[in-house]
Short mmCIF file of C-alpha atoms and ligand atoms in Angstrom, two decimals:
data_model
loop_
_atom_site.label_atom_id
_atom_site.label_comp_id
_atom_site.label_asym_id
_atom_site.label_seq_id
_atom_site.Cartn_x
_atom_site.Cartn_y
_atom_site.Cartn_z
CA MET A 1 -5.83 18.95 162.39
CA ASN A 2 -8.26 18.50 159.53
CA VAL A 3 -8.79 14.90 158.66
CA MET A 4 -8.86 14.76 154.90
CA MET A 5 -9.87 11.78 152.87
CA ASN A 6 -6.59 11.55 151.07
CA ARG A 7 -4.59 12.02 154.24
CA ARG A 8 -5.01 8.29 154.83
CA PRO A 9 -5.88 8.67 158.52
CA ASP A 10 -5.91 4.89 158.78
CA ARG A 11 -2.14 4.90 158.52
CA PRO A 12 0.25 6.23 161.12
CA ALA A 13 2.27 9.29 160.15
CA LEU A 14 5.68 8.53 158.71
CA LEU A 15 7.09 11.91 159.77
CA LEU A 16 5.56 13.60 162.76
CA VAL A 17 6.86 17.02 163.77
CA GLU A 18 5.45 18.59 166.90
CA ASP A 19 5.99 22.06 168.27
CA LEU A 20 9.30 22.54 166.46
CA HIS A 21 11.32 25.60 167.41
CA VAL A 22 14.49 26.47 165.50
CA ALA A 23 16.82 29.39 166.10
CA TYR A 24 19.96 30.78 164.50
CA GLY A 25 21.88 32.00 167.51
CA LYS A 26 19.37 33.92 169.58
CA ALA A 27 17.00 34.60 166.69
CA GLU A 28 14.22 32.07 166.66
CA VAL A 29 12.77 31.70 163.15
CA VAL A 30 10.51 28.67 163.57
CA HIS A 31 8.07 29.15 166.43
CA GLY A 32 6.38 25.87 167.19
CA ALA A 33 5.55 24.23 163.88
CA SER A 34 3.57 20.98 163.90
CA PHE A 35 2.93 18.96 160.77
CA SER A 36 3.05 15.43 159.45
CA VAL A 37 3.70 13.40 156.33
CA GLY A 38 2.02 10.03 155.89
CA GLU A 39 3.45 6.94 154.23
CA GLY A 40 3.44 7.44 150.48
CA GLU A 41 2.11 10.96 150.83
CA PHE A 42 3.22 14.02 148.86
CA VAL A 43 3.13 17.03 151.16
CA VAL A 44 4.01 20.58 150.18
CA MET A 45 5.07 23.37 152.52
CA LEU A 46 4.27 26.79 151.11
CA GLY A 47 5.12 30.26 152.31
CA ARG A 48 6.79 33.51 151.42
CA ASN A 49 10.51 34.19 151.25
CA GLY A 50 12.03 33.99 154.70
CA ALA A 51 9.03 32.22 156.26
CA GLY A 52 11.29 29.44 157.52
CA LYS A 53 10.58 26.69 154.99
CA SER A 54 14.21 25.75 154.34
CA THR A 55 14.96 25.97 158.04
CA ILE A 56 12.25 23.41 158.77
CA LEU A 57 13.61 21.08 156.08
CA HIS A 58 17.13 21.47 157.49
CA ALA A 59 15.89 20.73 161.00
CA VAL A 60 14.01 17.63 159.84
CA SER A 61 17.16 16.49 158.01
CA GLY A 62 19.33 17.07 161.09
CA LEU A 63 21.40 19.79 159.42
CA VAL A 64 20.46 22.50 161.90
CA PRO A 65 19.69 21.72 165.53
CA SER A 66 16.18 22.30 166.79
CA ARG A 67 15.76 24.30 169.96
CA SER A 68 12.85 22.17 171.10
CA GLY A 69 10.05 20.04 169.78
CA ARG A 70 9.71 16.53 168.53
CA VAL A 71 10.76 14.93 165.24
CA ALA A 72 9.53 11.35 165.03
CA PHE A 73 10.07 9.19 161.99
CA ALA A 74 8.49 5.79 161.54
CA GLY A 75 7.75 5.80 165.26
CA GLN A 76 11.36 6.54 166.22
CA ASP A 77 12.41 9.76 167.94
CA LEU A 78 15.08 11.32 165.71
CA GLY A 79 15.06 14.80 167.20
CA ARG A 80 18.70 14.57 168.29
CA ALA A 81 19.97 12.19 165.61
CA THR A 82 22.75 13.16 163.19
CA ALA A 83 22.00 13.84 159.55
CA ARG A 84 23.71 10.58 158.65
CA THR A 85 21.55 8.55 161.03
CA ARG A 86 18.48 10.20 159.53
CA VAL A 87 19.59 9.32 156.00
CA GLN A 88 20.05 5.74 157.13
CA ALA A 89 16.56 5.83 158.64
CA GLY A 90 15.24 7.00 155.26
CA ILE A 91 15.08 10.81 155.42
CA VAL A 92 16.97 11.99 152.33
CA PRO A 93 17.21 15.71 151.59
CA VAL A 94 17.84 17.33 148.20
CA LEU A 95 18.31 20.87 149.33
CA GLU A 96 18.08 24.24 147.64
CA GLY A 97 21.11 24.98 145.51
CA HIS A 98 22.30 21.40 145.95
CA ARG A 99 25.31 21.05 143.71
CA VAL A 100 26.42 17.84 142.06
CA PHE A 101 30.13 17.11 141.67
CA THR A 102 30.80 18.63 138.27
CA SER A 103 34.20 16.95 137.85
CA LEU A 104 32.64 13.49 138.24
CA THR A 105 30.54 11.60 135.73
CA VAL A 106 26.77 11.34 136.00
CA GLU A 107 27.12 7.73 137.10
CA ASP A 108 29.68 8.45 139.81
CA ASN A 109 27.44 11.22 141.12
CA LEU A 110 24.57 8.74 141.36
CA LEU A 111 26.75 6.19 143.15
CA ILE A 112 27.54 8.80 145.79
CA GLY A 113 23.84 8.68 146.65
CA THR A 114 24.27 5.04 147.72
CA TYR A 115 27.24 5.64 150.03
CA ALA A 116 25.24 5.93 153.25
CA ASN A 117 24.52 2.21 153.16
CA HIS A 118 27.31 1.07 150.85
CA PRO A 119 30.77 2.56 151.36
CA ARG A 120 31.96 1.79 147.82
CA GLY A 121 28.74 2.51 145.97
CA ASP A 122 25.98 0.12 144.95
CA ARG A 123 25.83 -0.29 141.17
CA SER A 124 22.77 -2.54 141.40
CA LYS A 125 20.66 0.54 142.10
CA LEU A 126 21.61 2.38 138.90
CA GLY A 127 19.19 0.60 136.57
CA ARG A 128 16.11 1.84 138.40
CA ILE A 129 17.33 5.43 138.29
CA TYR A 130 18.09 5.18 134.58
CA ASP A 131 14.57 3.84 134.02
CA LEU A 132 13.11 6.78 135.93
CA PHE A 133 15.40 9.35 134.31
CA PRO A 134 16.32 8.34 130.74
CA GLU A 135 18.04 11.71 130.33
CA LEU A 136 20.60 10.53 132.89
CA ALA A 137 20.99 7.11 131.28
CA GLU A 138 21.90 8.72 127.98
CA ARG A 139 24.56 10.82 129.68
CA ARG A 140 25.81 8.35 132.28
CA HIS A 141 29.47 8.62 131.21
CA LEU A 142 29.48 12.40 130.72
CA GLN A 143 31.13 14.66 133.22
CA ALA A 144 28.35 16.42 135.17
CA SER A 145 29.82 19.81 134.18
CA ARG A 146 28.57 19.11 130.66
CA LEU A 147 24.94 18.83 131.75
CA SER A 148 22.53 21.75 131.54
CA GLY A 149 21.32 23.33 134.78
CA GLY A 150 18.07 21.39 134.51
CA GLN A 151 19.86 18.11 133.92
CA GLN A 152 22.11 18.78 136.90
CA GLN A 153 19.05 19.35 139.06
CA ILE A 154 17.54 16.08 137.82
CA LEU A 155 20.87 14.43 138.68
CA ALA A 156 20.68 15.90 142.19
CA VAL A 157 17.19 14.42 142.58
CA GLY A 158 18.43 11.11 141.16
CA GLN A 159 21.19 11.16 143.76
CA GLY A 160 18.51 11.43 146.44
CA VAL A 161 16.16 8.83 144.94
CA ILE A 162 18.92 6.22 144.52
CA ALA A 163 19.33 6.23 148.31
CA GLU A 164 15.82 4.70 148.39
CA PRO A 165 14.36 7.23 150.81
CA ARG A 166 11.20 6.59 152.74
CA LEU A 167 10.88 10.38 152.76
CA LEU A 168 12.42 12.47 150.00
CA ILE A 169 12.83 16.11 150.95
CA LEU A 170 12.93 18.59 148.07
CA ASP A 171 13.71 22.26 148.66
CA GLU A 172 12.72 24.35 145.65
CA PRO A 173 13.67 21.92 142.94
CA SER A 174 12.57 24.58 140.44
CA GLY A 175 15.55 26.78 141.42
CA GLY A 176 15.08 29.11 138.45
CA LEU A 177 14.90 26.25 135.97
CA ALA A 178 12.66 25.83 132.93
CA PRO A 179 9.06 24.91 133.86
CA ILE A 180 9.35 21.68 131.89
CA VAL A 181 12.19 20.49 134.15
CA VAL A 182 10.15 21.29 137.24
CA ASP A 183 7.19 19.34 135.86
CA ARG A 184 9.47 16.44 135.11
CA ILE A 185 10.88 16.36 138.66
CA LEU A 186 7.49 16.73 140.35
CA THR A 187 5.90 14.11 138.10
CA VAL A 188 8.60 11.56 138.90
CA ALA A 189 8.37 12.40 142.61
CA HIS A 190 4.60 11.95 142.45
CA GLU A 191 4.96 8.57 140.75
CA LEU A 192 7.47 7.47 143.36
CA CYS A 193 4.93 8.24 146.07
CA ARG A 194 2.85 5.40 144.70
CA ALA A 195 5.80 3.11 145.34
CA ALA A 196 5.64 3.91 149.07
CA MET A 197 8.05 6.83 149.12
CA ALA A 198 6.78 10.02 150.69
CA VAL A 199 7.73 13.54 149.62
CA LEU A 200 8.06 16.75 151.60
CA LEU A 201 8.39 19.56 149.07
CA VAL A 202 9.05 23.27 149.40
CA GLU A 203 8.35 25.14 146.21
CA GLN A 204 7.66 28.72 145.15
CA LEU A 205 5.74 27.56 142.09
CA VAL A 206 2.57 27.16 144.14
CA GLU A 207 0.23 25.94 141.44
CA LYS A 208 2.66 23.34 140.13
CA ALA A 209 3.30 22.11 143.65
CA LEU A 210 -0.41 21.86 144.49
CA ARG A 211 -1.04 19.92 141.31
CA HIS A 212 1.14 17.09 142.59
CA ALA A 213 0.56 17.25 146.33
CA HIS A 214 -1.94 15.32 148.44
CA TYR A 215 -1.78 17.85 151.24
CA GLY A 216 -0.26 21.22 151.98
CA TYR A 217 0.80 23.44 154.86
CA LEU A 218 1.09 27.21 154.76
CA LEU A 219 3.91 28.67 156.74
CA GLU A 220 3.79 32.28 157.83
CA THR A 221 6.83 33.71 159.65
CA GLY A 222 7.74 30.47 161.36
CA ARG A 223 4.21 29.37 162.18
CA ILE A 224 1.81 27.04 160.39
CA ALA A 225 -0.99 29.39 159.35
CA GLY A 226 -3.14 26.78 157.67
CA GLU A 227 -3.31 23.38 156.10
CA GLY A 228 -5.49 21.34 153.82
CA THR A 229 -5.85 19.47 150.58
CA PRO A 230 -4.94 21.33 147.39
CA VAL A 231 -8.64 21.84 146.67
CA THR A 232 -9.27 23.38 150.08
CA LEU A 233 -6.18 25.55 149.90
CA ARG A 234 -7.07 26.89 146.46
CA GLU A 235 -10.62 27.65 147.53
CA GLY A 236 -9.80 29.58 150.68
CA THR A 237 -8.33 33.04 151.07
CA LEU A 238 -5.39 31.84 153.08
CA LEU A 239 -3.02 31.32 150.17
CA GLU A 240 -3.61 34.87 149.08
CA ARG A 241 -3.10 36.17 152.57
CA VAL A 242 0.11 34.23 153.10
CA TYR A 243 1.57 35.27 149.77
CA LEU A 244 0.32 38.82 149.55
CA GLY A 245 0.51 39.59 153.24
CA GLY A 246 -3.07 40.88 153.29
CA HIS A 247 -5.73 40.03 155.85
CA ALA A 248 -8.29 37.28 155.44
N1 ATP B 1 22.16 30.39 158.46
C1 ATP B 1 21.36 31.35 158.90
N2 ATP B 1 21.75 32.20 159.88
C2 ATP B 1 20.94 33.16 160.33
N3 ATP B 1 19.69 33.39 159.90
C3 ATP B 1 19.24 32.58 158.91
C4 ATP B 1 20.05 31.53 158.36
N4 ATP B 1 19.32 30.90 157.41
C5 ATP B 1 18.13 31.53 157.36
N5 ATP B 1 18.08 32.54 158.26
C6 ATP B 1 16.91 33.41 158.51
O1 ATP B 1 15.85 32.59 158.94
C7 ATP B 1 14.62 33.01 158.39
C8 ATP B 1 14.00 31.86 157.63
O2 ATP B 1 14.83 31.56 156.52
P1 ATP B 1 14.57 30.31 155.55
O3 ATP B 1 15.73 30.23 154.63
O4 ATP B 1 14.25 29.13 156.38
O5 ATP B 1 13.26 30.79 154.79
P2 ATP B 1 12.57 30.21 153.48
O6 ATP B 1 11.12 30.16 153.79
O7 ATP B 1 13.24 28.97 153.05
O8 ATP B 1 12.83 31.39 152.44
P3 ATP B 1 13.08 31.34 150.86
O9 ATP B 1 11.72 31.22 150.24
O10 ATP B 1 13.71 32.64 150.55
O11 ATP B 1 13.96 30.17 150.54
C9 ATP B 1 14.94 34.23 157.53
O12 ATP B 1 14.69 35.36 158.29
C10 ATP B 1 16.42 34.07 157.25
O13 ATP B 1 17.02 35.33 157.06
MG1 MG B 2 14.28 28.45 151.36
#
């Protein structure tokens, strides 16, 4: 692995994935992926449609079983742990097409994000989320169905952040939303990284993602085809190859 200055090699990896294989039935779609996310690091996983990005995020979150390989988090082997145990350990996913509960208010949706550690919801965590997302504070008593698509996506991210993840997993937060919403989400996620949260992001908006990331991996049909800092990735021909399917 390249040792990059802003990879903080002095610190142990928060998430360490080694030789991960994931299959749906007999069809293996992730063929031995190895990657890591450091404490407080913002890492992006890039790759074309169907490359296996969401599958990797699901496997790390414990939502699909891995066939083999190692998933270690904060030094603990979580490869066979349930999704709930992983949330309690600090791995919180906000997955593609994540839907909030539209019949509930914004505030009740946020409280759901605290349930893993607090069966009746922890109101003391709301203030921080409202500071981070004033658009949610203004609408706290509105039914989520009355929010725009962008606001609902911000609510979904808020629901993840309120759980106080050590690693926030974001699968295509852009989801066809206005670029300004995507910028807003990535900017907040980036700021949170300074407060010791790490981010593992999958995003089709490559340039936006690289603007916020410390490090990136390129996934090509279930294999890591390359990795590096945003500067390195932009300079090389790999991005082009991975996205256009040409040959370097
Ligand atoms: N539940 C499933 N059952 C069977 N095959 C699946 C399932 N989910 C995904 N696949 C297949 O696994 C491969 C990887 O899919 P995955 O959704 O992980 O890719 P992705 O990189 O997230 O793509 P996209 O950019 O379109 O979101 C694809 O060939 C897909 O068709
Ligand atoms: Mg996907």
